[in-house]
PDB file of C-alpha atoms in Angstrom:
ATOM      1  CA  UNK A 744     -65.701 -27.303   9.335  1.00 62.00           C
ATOM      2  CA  UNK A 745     -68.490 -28.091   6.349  1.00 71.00           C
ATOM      3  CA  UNK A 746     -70.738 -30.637   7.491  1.00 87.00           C
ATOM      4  CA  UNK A 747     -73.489 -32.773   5.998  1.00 94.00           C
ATOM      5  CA  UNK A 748     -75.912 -34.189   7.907  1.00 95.00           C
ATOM      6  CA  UNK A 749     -78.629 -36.777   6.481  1.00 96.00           C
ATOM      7  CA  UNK A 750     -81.646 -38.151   8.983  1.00 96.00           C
ATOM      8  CA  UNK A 751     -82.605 -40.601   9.591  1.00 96.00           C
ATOM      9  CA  UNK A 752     -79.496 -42.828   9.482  1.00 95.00           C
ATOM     10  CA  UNK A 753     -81.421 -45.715   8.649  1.00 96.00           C
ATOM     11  CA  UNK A 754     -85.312 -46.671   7.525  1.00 95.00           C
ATOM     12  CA  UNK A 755     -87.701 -49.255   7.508  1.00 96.00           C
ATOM     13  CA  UNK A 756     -90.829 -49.298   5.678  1.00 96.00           C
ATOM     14  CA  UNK A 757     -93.109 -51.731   4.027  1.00 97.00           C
ATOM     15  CA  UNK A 758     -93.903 -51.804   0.145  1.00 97.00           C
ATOM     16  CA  UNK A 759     -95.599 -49.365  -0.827  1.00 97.00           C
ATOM     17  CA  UNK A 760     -95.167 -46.731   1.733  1.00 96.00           C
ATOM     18  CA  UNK A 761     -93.860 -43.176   0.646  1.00 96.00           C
ATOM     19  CA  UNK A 762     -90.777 -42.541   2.555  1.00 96.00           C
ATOM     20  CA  UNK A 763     -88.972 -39.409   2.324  1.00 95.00           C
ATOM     21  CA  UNK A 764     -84.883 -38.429   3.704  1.00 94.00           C
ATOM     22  CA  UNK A 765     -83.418 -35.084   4.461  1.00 97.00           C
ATOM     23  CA  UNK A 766     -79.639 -34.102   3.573  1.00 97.00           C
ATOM     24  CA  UNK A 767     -78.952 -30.641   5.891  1.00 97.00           C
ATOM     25  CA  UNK A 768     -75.845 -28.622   4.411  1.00 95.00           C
ATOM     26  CA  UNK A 769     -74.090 -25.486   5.018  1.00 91.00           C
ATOM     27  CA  UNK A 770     -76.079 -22.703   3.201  1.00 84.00           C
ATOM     28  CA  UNK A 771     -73.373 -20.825   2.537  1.00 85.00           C
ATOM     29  CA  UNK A 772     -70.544 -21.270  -0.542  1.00 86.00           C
ATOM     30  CA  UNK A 773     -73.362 -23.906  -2.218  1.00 90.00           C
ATOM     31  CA  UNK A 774     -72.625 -24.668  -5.209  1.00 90.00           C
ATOM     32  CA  UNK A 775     -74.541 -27.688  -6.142  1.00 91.00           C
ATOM     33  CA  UNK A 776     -75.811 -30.519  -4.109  1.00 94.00           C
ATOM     34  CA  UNK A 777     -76.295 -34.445  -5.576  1.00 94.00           C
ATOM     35  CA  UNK A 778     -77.904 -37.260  -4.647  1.00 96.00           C
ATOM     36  CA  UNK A 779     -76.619 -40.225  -5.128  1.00 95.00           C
ATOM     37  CA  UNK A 780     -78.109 -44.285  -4.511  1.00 96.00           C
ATOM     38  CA  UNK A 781     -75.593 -46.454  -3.814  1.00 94.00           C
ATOM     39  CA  UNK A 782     -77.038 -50.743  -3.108  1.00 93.00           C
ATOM     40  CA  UNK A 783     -74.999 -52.948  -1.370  1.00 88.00           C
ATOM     41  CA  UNK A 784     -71.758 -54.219  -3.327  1.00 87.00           C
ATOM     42  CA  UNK A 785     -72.112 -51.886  -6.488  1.00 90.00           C
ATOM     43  CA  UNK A 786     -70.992 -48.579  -6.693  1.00 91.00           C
ATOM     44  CA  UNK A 787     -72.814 -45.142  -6.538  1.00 93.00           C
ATOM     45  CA  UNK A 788     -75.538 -44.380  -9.098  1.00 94.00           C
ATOM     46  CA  UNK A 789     -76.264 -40.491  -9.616  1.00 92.00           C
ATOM     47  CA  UNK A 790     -79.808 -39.983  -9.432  1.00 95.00           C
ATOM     48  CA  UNK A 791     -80.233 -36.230  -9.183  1.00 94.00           C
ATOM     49  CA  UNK A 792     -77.306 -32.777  -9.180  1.00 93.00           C
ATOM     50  CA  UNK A 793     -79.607 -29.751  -8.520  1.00 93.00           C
ATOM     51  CA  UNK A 794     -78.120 -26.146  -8.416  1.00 91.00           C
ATOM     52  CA  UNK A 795     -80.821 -23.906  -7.749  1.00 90.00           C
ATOM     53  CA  UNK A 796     -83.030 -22.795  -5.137  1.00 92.00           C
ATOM     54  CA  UNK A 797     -86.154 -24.298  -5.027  1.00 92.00           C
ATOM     55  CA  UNK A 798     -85.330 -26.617  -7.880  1.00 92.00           C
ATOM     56  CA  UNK A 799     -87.514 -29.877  -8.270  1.00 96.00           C
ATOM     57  CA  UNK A 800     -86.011 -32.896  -9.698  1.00 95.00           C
ATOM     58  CA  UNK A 801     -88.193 -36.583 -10.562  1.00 96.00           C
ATOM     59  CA  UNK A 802     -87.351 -39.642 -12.128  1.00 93.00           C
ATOM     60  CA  UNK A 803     -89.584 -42.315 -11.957  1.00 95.00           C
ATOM     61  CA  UNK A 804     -91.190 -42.396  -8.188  1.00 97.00           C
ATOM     62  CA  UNK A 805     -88.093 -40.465  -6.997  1.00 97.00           C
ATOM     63  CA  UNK A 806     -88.325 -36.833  -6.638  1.00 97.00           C
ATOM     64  CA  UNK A 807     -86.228 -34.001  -5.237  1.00 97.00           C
ATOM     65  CA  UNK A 808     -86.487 -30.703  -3.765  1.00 97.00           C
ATOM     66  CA  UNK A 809     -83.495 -28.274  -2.689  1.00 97.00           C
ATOM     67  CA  UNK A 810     -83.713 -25.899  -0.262  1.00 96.00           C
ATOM     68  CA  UNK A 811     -80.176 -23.447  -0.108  1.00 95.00           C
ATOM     69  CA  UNK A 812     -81.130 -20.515   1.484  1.00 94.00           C
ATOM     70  CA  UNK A 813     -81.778 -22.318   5.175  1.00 94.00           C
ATOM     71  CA  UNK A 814     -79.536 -25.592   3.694  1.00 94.00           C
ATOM     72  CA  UNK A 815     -81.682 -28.604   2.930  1.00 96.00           C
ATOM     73  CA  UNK A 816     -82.832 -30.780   0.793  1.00 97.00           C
ATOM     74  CA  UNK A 817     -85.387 -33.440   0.626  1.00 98.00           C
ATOM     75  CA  UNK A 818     -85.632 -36.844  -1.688  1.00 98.00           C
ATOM     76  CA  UNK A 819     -89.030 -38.220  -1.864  1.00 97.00           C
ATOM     77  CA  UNK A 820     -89.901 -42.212  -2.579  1.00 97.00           C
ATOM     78  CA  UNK A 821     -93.364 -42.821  -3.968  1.00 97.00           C
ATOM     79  CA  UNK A 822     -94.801 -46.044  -2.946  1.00 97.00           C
ATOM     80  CA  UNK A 823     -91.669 -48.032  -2.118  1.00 97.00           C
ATOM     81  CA  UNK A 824     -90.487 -51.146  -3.649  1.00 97.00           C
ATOM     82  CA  UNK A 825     -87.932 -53.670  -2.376  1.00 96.00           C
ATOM     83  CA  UNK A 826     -85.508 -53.059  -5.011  1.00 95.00           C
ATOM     84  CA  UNK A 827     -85.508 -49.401  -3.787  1.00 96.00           C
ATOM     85  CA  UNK A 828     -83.605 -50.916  -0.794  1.00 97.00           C
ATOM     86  CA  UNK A 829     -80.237 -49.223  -1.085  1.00 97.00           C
ATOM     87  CA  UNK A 830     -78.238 -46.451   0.802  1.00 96.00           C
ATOM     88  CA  UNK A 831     -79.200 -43.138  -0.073  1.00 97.00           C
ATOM     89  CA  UNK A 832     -76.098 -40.389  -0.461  1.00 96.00           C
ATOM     90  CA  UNK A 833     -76.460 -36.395  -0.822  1.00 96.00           C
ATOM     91  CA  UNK A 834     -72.995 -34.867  -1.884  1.00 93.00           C
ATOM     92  CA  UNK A 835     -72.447 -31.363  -0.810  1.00 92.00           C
ATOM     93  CA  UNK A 836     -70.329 -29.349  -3.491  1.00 88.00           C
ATOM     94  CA  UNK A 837     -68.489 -25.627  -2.368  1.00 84.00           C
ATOM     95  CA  UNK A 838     -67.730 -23.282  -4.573  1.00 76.00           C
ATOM     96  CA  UNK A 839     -64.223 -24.227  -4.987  1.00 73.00           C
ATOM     97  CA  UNK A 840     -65.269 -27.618  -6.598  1.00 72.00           C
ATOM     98  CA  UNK A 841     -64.727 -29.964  -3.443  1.00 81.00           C
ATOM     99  CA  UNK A 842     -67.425 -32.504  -2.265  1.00 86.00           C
ATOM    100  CA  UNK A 843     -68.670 -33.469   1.420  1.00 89.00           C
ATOM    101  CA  UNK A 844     -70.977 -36.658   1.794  1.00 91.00           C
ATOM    102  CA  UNK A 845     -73.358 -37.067   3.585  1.00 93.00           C
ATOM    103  CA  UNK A 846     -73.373 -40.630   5.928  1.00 93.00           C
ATOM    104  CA  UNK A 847     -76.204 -41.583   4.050  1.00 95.00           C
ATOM    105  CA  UNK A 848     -80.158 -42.467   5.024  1.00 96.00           C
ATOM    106  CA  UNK A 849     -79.711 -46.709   4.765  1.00 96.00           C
ATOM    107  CA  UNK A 850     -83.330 -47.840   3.136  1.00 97.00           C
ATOM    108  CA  UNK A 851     -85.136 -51.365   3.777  1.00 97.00           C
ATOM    109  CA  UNK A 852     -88.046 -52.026   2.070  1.00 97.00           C
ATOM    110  CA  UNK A 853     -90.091 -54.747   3.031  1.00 95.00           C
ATOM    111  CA  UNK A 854     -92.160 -56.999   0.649  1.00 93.00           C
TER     112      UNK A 854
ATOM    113  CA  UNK B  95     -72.251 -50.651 -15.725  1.00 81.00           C
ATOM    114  CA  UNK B  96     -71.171 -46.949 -15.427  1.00 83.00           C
ATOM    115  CA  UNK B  97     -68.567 -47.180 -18.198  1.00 91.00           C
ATOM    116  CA  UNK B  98     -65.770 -46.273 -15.663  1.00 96.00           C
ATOM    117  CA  UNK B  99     -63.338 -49.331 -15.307  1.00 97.00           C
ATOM    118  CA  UNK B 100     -61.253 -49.581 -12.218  1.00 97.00           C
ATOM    119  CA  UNK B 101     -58.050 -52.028 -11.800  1.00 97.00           C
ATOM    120  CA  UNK B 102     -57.446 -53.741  -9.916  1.00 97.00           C
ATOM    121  CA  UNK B 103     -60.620 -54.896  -7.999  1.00 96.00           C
ATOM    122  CA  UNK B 104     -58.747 -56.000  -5.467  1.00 96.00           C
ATOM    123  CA  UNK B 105     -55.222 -55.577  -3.891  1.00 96.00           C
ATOM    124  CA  UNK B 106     -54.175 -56.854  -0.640  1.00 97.00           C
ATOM    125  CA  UNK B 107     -50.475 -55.522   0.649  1.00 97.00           C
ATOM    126  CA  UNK B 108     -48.211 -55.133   3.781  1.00 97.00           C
ATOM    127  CA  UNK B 109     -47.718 -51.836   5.790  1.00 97.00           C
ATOM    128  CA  UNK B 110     -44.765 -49.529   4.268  1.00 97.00           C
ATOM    129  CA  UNK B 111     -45.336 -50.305   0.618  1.00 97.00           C
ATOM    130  CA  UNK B 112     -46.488 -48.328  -2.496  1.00 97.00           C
ATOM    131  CA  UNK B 113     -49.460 -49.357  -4.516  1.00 97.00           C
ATOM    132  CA  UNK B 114     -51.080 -47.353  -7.954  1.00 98.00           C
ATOM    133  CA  UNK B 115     -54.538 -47.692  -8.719  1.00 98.00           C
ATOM    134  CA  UNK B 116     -55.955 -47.178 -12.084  1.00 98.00           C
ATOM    135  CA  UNK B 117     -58.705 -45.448 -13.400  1.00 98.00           C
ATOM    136  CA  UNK B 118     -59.963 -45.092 -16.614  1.00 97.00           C
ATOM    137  CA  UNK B 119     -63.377 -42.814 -17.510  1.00 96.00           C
ATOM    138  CA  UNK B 120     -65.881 -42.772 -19.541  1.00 95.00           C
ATOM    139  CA  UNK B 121     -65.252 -42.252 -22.956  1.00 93.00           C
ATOM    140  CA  UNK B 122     -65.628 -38.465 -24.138  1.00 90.00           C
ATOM    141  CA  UNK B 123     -65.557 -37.756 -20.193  1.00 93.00           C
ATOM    142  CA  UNK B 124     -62.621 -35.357 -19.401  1.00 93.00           C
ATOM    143  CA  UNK B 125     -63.178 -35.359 -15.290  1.00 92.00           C
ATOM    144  CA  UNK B 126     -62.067 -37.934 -12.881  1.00 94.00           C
ATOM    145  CA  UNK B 127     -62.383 -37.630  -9.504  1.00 94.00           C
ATOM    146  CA  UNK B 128     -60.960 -39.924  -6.610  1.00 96.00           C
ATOM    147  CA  UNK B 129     -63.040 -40.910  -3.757  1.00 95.00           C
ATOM    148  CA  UNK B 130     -62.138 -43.146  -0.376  1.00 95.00           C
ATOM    149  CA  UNK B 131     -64.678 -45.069   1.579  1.00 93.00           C
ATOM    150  CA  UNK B 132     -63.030 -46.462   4.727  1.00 89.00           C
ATOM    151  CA  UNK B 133     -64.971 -48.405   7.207  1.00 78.00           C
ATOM    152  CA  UNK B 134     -65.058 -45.484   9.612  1.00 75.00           C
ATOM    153  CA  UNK B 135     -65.815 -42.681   7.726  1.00 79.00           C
ATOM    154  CA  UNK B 136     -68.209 -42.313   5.271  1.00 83.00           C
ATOM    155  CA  UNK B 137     -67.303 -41.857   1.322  1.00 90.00           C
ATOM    156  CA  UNK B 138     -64.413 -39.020   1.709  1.00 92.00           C
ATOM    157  CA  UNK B 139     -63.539 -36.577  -1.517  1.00 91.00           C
ATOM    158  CA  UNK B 140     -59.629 -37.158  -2.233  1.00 95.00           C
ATOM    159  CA  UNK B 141     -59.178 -34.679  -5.866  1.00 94.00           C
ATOM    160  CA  UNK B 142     -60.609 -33.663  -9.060  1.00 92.00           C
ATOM    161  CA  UNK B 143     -58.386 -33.584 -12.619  1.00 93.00           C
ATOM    162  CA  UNK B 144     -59.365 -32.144 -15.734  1.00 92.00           C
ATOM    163  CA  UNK B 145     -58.031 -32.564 -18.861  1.00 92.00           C
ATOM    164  CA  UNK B 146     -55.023 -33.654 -17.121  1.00 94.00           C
ATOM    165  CA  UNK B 147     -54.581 -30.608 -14.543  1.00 93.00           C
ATOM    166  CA  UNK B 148     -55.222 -30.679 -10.729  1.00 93.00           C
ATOM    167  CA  UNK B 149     -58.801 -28.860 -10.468  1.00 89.00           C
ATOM    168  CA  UNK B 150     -59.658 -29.615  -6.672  1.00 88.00           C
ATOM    169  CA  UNK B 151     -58.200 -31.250  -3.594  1.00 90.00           C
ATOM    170  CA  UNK B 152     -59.859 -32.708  -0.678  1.00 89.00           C
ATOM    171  CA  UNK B 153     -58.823 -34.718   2.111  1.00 82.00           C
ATOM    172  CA  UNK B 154     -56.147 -36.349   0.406  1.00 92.00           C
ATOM    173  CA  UNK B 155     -52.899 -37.476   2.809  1.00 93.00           C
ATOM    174  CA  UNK B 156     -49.380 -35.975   1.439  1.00 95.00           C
ATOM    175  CA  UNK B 157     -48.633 -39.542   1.152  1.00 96.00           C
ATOM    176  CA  UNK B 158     -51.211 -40.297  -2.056  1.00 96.00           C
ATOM    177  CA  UNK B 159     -50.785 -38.862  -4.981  1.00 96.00           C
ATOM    178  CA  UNK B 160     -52.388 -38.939  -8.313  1.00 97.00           C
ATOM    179  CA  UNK B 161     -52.310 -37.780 -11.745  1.00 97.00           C
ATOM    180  CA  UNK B 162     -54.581 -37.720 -15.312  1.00 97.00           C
ATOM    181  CA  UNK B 163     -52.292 -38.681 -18.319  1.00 97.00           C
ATOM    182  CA  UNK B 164     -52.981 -37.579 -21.947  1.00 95.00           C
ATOM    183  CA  UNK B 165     -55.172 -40.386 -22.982  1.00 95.00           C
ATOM    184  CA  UNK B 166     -57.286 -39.017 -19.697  1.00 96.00           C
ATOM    185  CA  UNK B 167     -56.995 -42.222 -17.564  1.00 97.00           C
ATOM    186  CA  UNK B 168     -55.671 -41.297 -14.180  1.00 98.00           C
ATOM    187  CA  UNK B 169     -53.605 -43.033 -11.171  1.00 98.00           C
ATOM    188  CA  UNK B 170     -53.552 -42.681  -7.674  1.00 98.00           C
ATOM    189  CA  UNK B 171     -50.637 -43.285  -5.853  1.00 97.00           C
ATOM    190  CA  UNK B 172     -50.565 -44.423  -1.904  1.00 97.00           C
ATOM    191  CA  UNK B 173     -47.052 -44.277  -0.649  1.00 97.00           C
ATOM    192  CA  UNK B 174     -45.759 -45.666   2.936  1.00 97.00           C
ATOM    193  CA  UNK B 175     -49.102 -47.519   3.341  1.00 97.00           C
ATOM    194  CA  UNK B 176     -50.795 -47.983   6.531  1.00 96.00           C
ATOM    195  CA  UNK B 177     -53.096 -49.952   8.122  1.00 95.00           C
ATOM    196  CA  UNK B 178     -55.834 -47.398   8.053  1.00 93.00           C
ATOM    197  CA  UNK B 179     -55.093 -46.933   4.458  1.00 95.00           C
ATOM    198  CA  UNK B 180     -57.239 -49.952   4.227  1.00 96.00           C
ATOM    199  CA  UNK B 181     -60.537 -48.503   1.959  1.00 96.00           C
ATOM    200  CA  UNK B 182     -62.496 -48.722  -0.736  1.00 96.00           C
ATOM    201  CA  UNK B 183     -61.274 -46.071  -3.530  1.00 97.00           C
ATOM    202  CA  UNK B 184     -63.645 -45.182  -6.179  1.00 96.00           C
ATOM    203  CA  UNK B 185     -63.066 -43.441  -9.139  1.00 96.00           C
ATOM    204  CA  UNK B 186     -65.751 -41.319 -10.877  1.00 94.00           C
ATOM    205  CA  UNK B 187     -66.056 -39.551 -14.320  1.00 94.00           C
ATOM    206  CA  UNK B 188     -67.966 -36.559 -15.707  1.00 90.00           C
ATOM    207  CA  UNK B 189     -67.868 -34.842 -19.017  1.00 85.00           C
ATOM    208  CA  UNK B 190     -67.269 -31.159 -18.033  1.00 75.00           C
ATOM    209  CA  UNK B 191     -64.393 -29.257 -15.709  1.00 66.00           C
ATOM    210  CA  UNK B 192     -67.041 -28.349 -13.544  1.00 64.00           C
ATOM    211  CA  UNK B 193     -68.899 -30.725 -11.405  1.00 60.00           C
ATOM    212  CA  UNK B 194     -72.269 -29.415 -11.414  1.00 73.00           C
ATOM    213  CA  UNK B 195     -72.855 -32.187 -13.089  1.00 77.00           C
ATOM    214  CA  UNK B 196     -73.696 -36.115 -13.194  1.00 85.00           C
ATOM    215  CA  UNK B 197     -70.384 -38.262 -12.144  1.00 89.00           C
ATOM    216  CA  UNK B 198     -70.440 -41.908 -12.929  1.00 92.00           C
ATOM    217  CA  UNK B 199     -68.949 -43.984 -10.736  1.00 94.00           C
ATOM    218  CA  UNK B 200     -66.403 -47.282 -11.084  1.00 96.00           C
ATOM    219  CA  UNK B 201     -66.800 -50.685  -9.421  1.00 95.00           C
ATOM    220  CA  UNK B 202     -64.002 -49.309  -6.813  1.00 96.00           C
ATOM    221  CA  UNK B 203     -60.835 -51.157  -5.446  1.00 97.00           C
ATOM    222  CA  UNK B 204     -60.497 -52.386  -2.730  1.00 96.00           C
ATOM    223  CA  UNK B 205     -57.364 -52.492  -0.876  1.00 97.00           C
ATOM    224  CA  UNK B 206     -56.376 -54.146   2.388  1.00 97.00           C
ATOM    225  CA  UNK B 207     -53.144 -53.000   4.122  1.00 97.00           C
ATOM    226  CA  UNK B 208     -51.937 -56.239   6.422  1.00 95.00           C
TER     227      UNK B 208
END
C-alpha cells in the first residue's frame, strides 16, 4: 500500500517566523511529486510539481526541495504572513499516472 | 478563479439514487481528473481522461462512473448512492496527457446523501 505521510499535521507560528513541512513518500515508482495550498472554502492552488532529484523550486517566500532517492520532500515558508494560513497538500504521483495525497500540514499564522 | 467550472455547487439527495456531476476545464486543457474529499479521508484520486480516453484509475467505487465527451468537458456518474457517498468532488484540469504537470482545480461540488 503507497502511503504519504506529511508532519506535522498542524502548525502554529507567529508572523514572520520561517516555518518549514515535510511530505515522506514511497521512493520507489516516483514519478513526480506536487504541492499543492489549499485555504479554507476554496479549492486547491498548485504551487509547485517537481520531477527530479534534488530539484529546487521558489515562488515568492515559498520554496521547495525534493528528495526521491530516500522519499521526501520539504516546502519552506520565509517569514510567514497571515494570509499564508492555509492547508498545505503534497500529491504523490506513480508511474502509472495515479495520485496519493498527503493529509496535509494545516498552517496558522498569527498576526 | 482556476478557469475550471464545476456544476452544480451543491446537490443534496436521498440514499439509492443517481446523480452526474459536471466538469468543464480549462480552455486549451485536454486533462481532467476527478478527485473526492470526504470528511474522513483526506482528498482521494478517483481517474484521469485525456482527450476523451480513460488514462488512469484510482480509488474509484464500481458504482461511479465517468466519462470526457468531444468538446472535453467530462461527467461523473454516482449510481446507488450512499450515505458515505457524501463528499466534496473536485474536478481538475491540465494541458498535457501526462500529469507531470500543473492541474488547476474547480470550486468542487458538494453533495450530501440523506
Amino acid at each position: 500500500i503507497l502511503n504519504v505521510e506529511q508532519s506535522p499535521q498542524s502548525l502554529h507560528v507567529q508572523e514572520g517566523d520561517s516555518t518549514n513541512f515535510t511530505c515522506s513518500f514511497p521512493s520507489s515508482n516516483f514519478y513526480a511529486l506536487h504541492w499543492y495550498r489549499w485555504e479554507t472554502a476554496k479549492s486547491p492552488e498548485a504551487l509547485f510539481v517537481m520531477t527530479l532529484n534534488g530539484d529546487e523550486k521558489k515562488k515568492g517566500r515559498i520554496s521547495a526541495t525534493l528528495n526521491t532517492k530516500e522519499g521526501y520532500s520539504y516546502l519552506y515558508i520565509k517569514g510567514s504572513q497571515p494570509e499564508d494560513s492555509a492547508t498545505y497538500l503534497c500529491a504523490f504521483e506513480t508511474g502509472g499516472f495515479k495520485t496519493i495525497f498527503g493529509a496535509g500540514t494545516r498552517l496558522f499564522v498569527k498576526a | 478563479d482556476s478557469g475550471v467550472t464545476q456544476t452544480p455547487k451543491h446537490l443534496i439527495t436521498a440514499t439509492g439514487q443517481r446523480v452526474t456531476l459536471r466538469c468543464s476545464p480549462r480552455s486549451g486543457d485536454l486533462s481532467v481528473y476527478w478527485y473526492q474529499q470526504s470528511l474522513d479521508q483526506g482528498l482521494q484520486f478517483l481517474i484521469h481522461y485525456y482527450n476523451g480516453e480513460e488514462r488512469a484509475k484510482g480509488n474509484i467505487l464500481e458504482r461511479f462512473s465517468a466519462q470526457q465527451f468531444p468538446d472535453l468537458h467530462s461527467e461523473l456518474n454516482l449510481s446507488s448512492l450512499e450515505l458515505g457517498d457524501s463528499a466534496l468532488y473536485f474536478c481538475a484540469s491540465s494541458v498535457q496527457e501526462i500529469s507531470r504537470e500543473t492541474q488547476y482545480f474547480g470550486p468542487g461540488t458538494r453533495l450530501l446523501v440523506l
